[in-house]
Coordinates of C-alpha atoms in Angstrom, one line a residue:
M1 CA 137.5 -29.8 25.1
P2 CA 134.4 -27.7 24.5
R3 CA 133.0 -30.4 22.2
L4 CA 132.9 -33.1 24.8
P5 CA 129.5 -32.5 26.3
G6 CA 127.9 -32.6 22.8
Y7 CA 129.8 -35.8 22.0
W8 CA 128.5 -37.4 25.3
M9 CA 124.9 -36.5 24.4
W10 CA 125.3 -37.9 20.9
L11 CA 126.9 -41.1 22.3
L12 CA 124.2 -41.5 24.9
R13 CA 121.5 -41.2 22.2
E14 CA 123.4 -43.9 20.1
I15 CA 123.6 -46.2 23.1
I16 CA 119.9 -45.9 23.7
I17 CA 119.0 -46.5 20.1
S18 CA 121.4 -49.5 19.9
S19 CA 120.0 -50.9 23.2
L20 CA 116.5 -50.8 21.8
E21 CA 117.5 -52.5 18.6
V22 CA 119.4 -55.3 20.4
A23 CA 116.5 -55.7 22.9
K24 CA 114.1 -56.1 19.9
L25 CA 116.4 -58.9 18.5
I26 CA 116.4 -60.7 21.8
L27 CA 112.6 -60.4 22.4
K28 CA 111.8 -61.5 18.8
P29 CA 114.3 -64.3 17.9
S30 CA 112.7 -64.7 14.5
L31 CA 114.4 -61.5 13.4
P32 CA 117.5 -62.1 11.4
I33 CA 121.0 -61.3 12.7
S34 CA 123.9 -61.1 10.4
P35 CA 127.1 -61.0 12.4
T36 CA 129.7 -59.1 10.5
V37 CA 133.3 -58.0 11.1
V38 CA 134.4 -54.7 9.5
V39 CA 137.6 -52.8 9.3
L40 CA 137.2 -49.1 10.0
E41 CA 139.9 -46.6 9.1
A42 CA 140.0 -44.1 12.0
Q43 CA 139.8 -40.4 11.1
T44 CA 141.3 -39.5 14.4
K45 CA 145.0 -38.7 14.4
T46 CA 146.0 -39.4 18.0
D47 CA 146.1 -42.6 20.0
V48 CA 143.7 -41.0 22.5
G49 CA 141.2 -40.2 19.7
Q50 CA 141.4 -43.7 18.3
V51 CA 140.8 -45.2 21.8
I52 CA 137.8 -42.9 22.3
L53 CA 136.4 -44.0 19.0
G54 CA 137.0 -47.7 19.8
N55 CA 135.5 -47.4 23.3
S56 CA 132.5 -45.5 22.0
I57 CA 131.8 -48.3 19.5
T58 CA 132.1 -50.9 22.2
L59 CA 129.8 -49.0 24.5
S60 CA 127.0 -49.3 21.9
P61 CA 125.2 -52.6 22.3
G62 CA 125.6 -54.9 19.3
T63 CA 129.1 -53.7 18.4
V64 CA 132.5 -54.6 19.9
T65 CA 135.9 -53.2 18.9
L66 CA 138.1 -56.3 18.6
D67 CA 141.4 -54.7 17.7
L68 CA 143.0 -51.3 17.1
Y69 CA 146.3 -51.3 15.1
E70 CA 147.9 -48.5 13.1
G71 CA 144.8 -46.4 12.9
K72 CA 142.5 -49.3 11.9
L73 CA 139.7 -50.7 14.0
L74 CA 138.5 -54.3 13.7
I75 CA 134.9 -54.3 14.8
H76 CA 132.3 -57.1 15.2
C77 CA 128.7 -56.0 14.5
L78 CA 125.7 -58.1 15.4
T79 CA 123.8 -57.0 12.2
S80 CA 124.8 -55.8 8.8
K81 CA 122.7 -52.7 9.5
S82 CA 125.0 -51.7 12.4
A83 CA 128.0 -52.4 10.2
L84 CA 126.6 -50.1 7.5
E85 CA 125.9 -47.3 10.1
L86 CA 129.5 -47.5 11.2
Q87 CA 130.8 -47.3 7.7
K88 CA 128.8 -44.2 7.1
G89 CA 131.3 -42.6 9.4
E90 CA 129.3 -40.5 11.9
A91 CA 131.0 -41.9 14.9
N92 CA 134.4 -41.5 13.2
R93 CA 133.7 -37.9 12.3
R94 CA 132.5 -37.0 15.8
A95 CA 135.5 -38.6 17.5
A96 CA 137.8 -36.8 15.1
A97 CA 136.1 -33.5 15.8
L98 CA 137.1 -33.9 19.5
E99 CA 140.7 -33.5 18.5
H100 CA 140.2 -30.0 17.0
K101 CA 140.2 -26.9 19.1

Protein backbone atom coordinates (compact mmCIF):
# COMPACT_ATOMS: atom_id res chain seq x y z
CA MET A 1 0.00 0.00 0.00
CA PRO A 2 2.37 2.72 -1.18
CA ARG A 3 -0.42 5.32 -1.09
CA LEU A 4 -1.11 4.87 2.63
CA PRO A 5 1.36 7.48 3.98
CA GLY A 6 -0.11 10.11 1.66
CA TYR A 7 -3.61 9.16 2.78
CA TRP A 8 -2.60 9.48 6.44
CA MET A 9 -1.14 12.94 5.84
CA TRP A 10 -4.28 14.07 4.02
CA LEU A 11 -6.50 12.61 6.77
CA LEU A 12 -4.46 14.30 9.51
CA ARG A 13 -4.85 17.63 7.70
CA GLU A 14 -8.62 17.08 7.43
CA ILE A 15 -8.88 16.19 11.13
CA ILE A 16 -7.01 19.37 12.10
CA ILE A 17 -9.19 21.56 9.87
CA SER A 18 -12.38 19.93 11.19
CA SER A 19 -11.18 20.27 14.78
CA LEU A 20 -10.66 24.00 14.32
CA GLU A 21 -14.09 24.42 12.72
CA VAL A 22 -15.84 22.54 15.54
CA ALA A 23 -13.84 24.45 18.17
CA LYS A 24 -14.98 27.70 16.55
CA LEU A 25 -18.61 26.55 16.80
CA ILE A 26 -18.14 25.68 20.47
CA LEU A 27 -16.38 28.93 21.38
CA LYS A 28 -18.87 31.08 19.50
CA PRO A 29 -22.31 29.55 20.12
CA SER A 30 -24.00 32.26 18.05
CA LEU A 31 -22.64 30.59 14.91
CA PRO A 32 -25.33 28.49 13.27
CA ILE A 33 -25.19 24.73 13.08
CA SER A 34 -27.32 22.77 10.67
CA PRO A 35 -27.25 19.09 11.59
CA THR A 36 -27.69 17.05 8.45
CA VAL A 37 -27.79 13.37 7.58
CA VAL A 38 -26.49 12.40 4.14
CA VAL A 39 -26.19 9.15 2.24
CA LEU A 40 -22.87 8.70 0.48
CA GLU A 41 -22.32 6.05 -2.18
CA ALA A 42 -18.88 4.56 -1.54
CA GLN A 43 -16.52 4.53 -4.52
CA THR A 44 -14.52 1.83 -2.79
CA LYS A 45 -15.19 -1.71 -4.00
CA THR A 46 -14.06 -3.77 -1.02
CA ASP A 47 -15.47 -4.05 2.48
CA VAL A 48 -12.10 -2.96 3.88
CA GLY A 49 -12.10 0.14 1.67
CA GLN A 50 -15.61 1.04 2.79
CA VAL A 51 -14.66 0.62 6.45
CA ILE A 52 -11.58 2.81 5.92
CA LEU A 53 -13.81 5.49 4.37
CA GLY A 54 -16.40 5.26 7.16
CA ASN A 55 -13.78 5.37 9.91
CA SER A 56 -11.97 8.27 8.26
CA ILE A 57 -15.22 10.23 8.20
CA THR A 58 -15.88 9.42 11.86
CA LEU A 59 -12.36 10.49 12.87
CA SER A 60 -13.03 13.98 11.52
CA PRO A 61 -14.76 16.09 14.21
CA GLY A 62 -18.28 17.13 13.25
CA THR A 63 -19.05 13.99 11.24
CA VAL A 64 -20.09 10.49 12.30
CA THR A 65 -20.71 7.47 10.10
CA LEU A 66 -23.96 6.02 11.43
CA ASP A 67 -24.34 3.01 9.15
CA LEU A 68 -22.69 1.21 6.27
CA TYR A 69 -24.85 -1.07 4.17
CA GLU A 70 -24.38 -2.37 0.62
CA GLY A 71 -21.81 0.28 -0.25
CA LYS A 72 -23.80 3.21 1.12
CA LEU A 73 -22.75 5.21 4.17
CA LEU A 74 -25.25 7.07 6.33
CA ILE A 75 -23.42 10.06 7.80
CA HIS A 76 -24.44 12.68 10.37
CA CYS A 77 -22.82 16.07 9.79
CA LEU A 78 -22.86 18.92 12.29
CA THR A 79 -23.11 21.54 9.54
CA SER A 80 -24.40 21.68 6.00
CA LYS A 81 -20.91 22.86 4.97
CA SER A 82 -19.37 19.58 6.12
CA ALA A 83 -22.15 17.66 4.34
CA LEU A 84 -21.36 19.51 1.10
CA GLU A 85 -17.64 18.79 1.50
CA LEU A 86 -18.36 15.08 1.86
CA GLN A 87 -20.60 15.10 -1.19
CA LYS A 88 -17.82 16.70 -3.25
CA GLY A 89 -16.15 13.31 -2.94
CA GLU A 90 -12.53 13.99 -1.99
CA ALA A 91 -12.58 11.52 0.94
CA ASN A 92 -14.36 8.97 -1.21
CA ARG A 93 -11.85 9.34 -4.05
CA ARG A 94 -8.83 9.08 -1.76
CA ALA A 95 -10.16 5.99 0.03
CA ALA A 96 -10.89 4.35 -3.34
CA ALA A 97 -7.35 5.16 -4.53
CA LEU A 98 -5.98 3.03 -1.67
CA GLU A 99 -7.49 -0.04 -3.34
CA HIS A 100 -5.47 0.42 -6.53
CA LYS A 101 -1.94 -0.88 -6.85
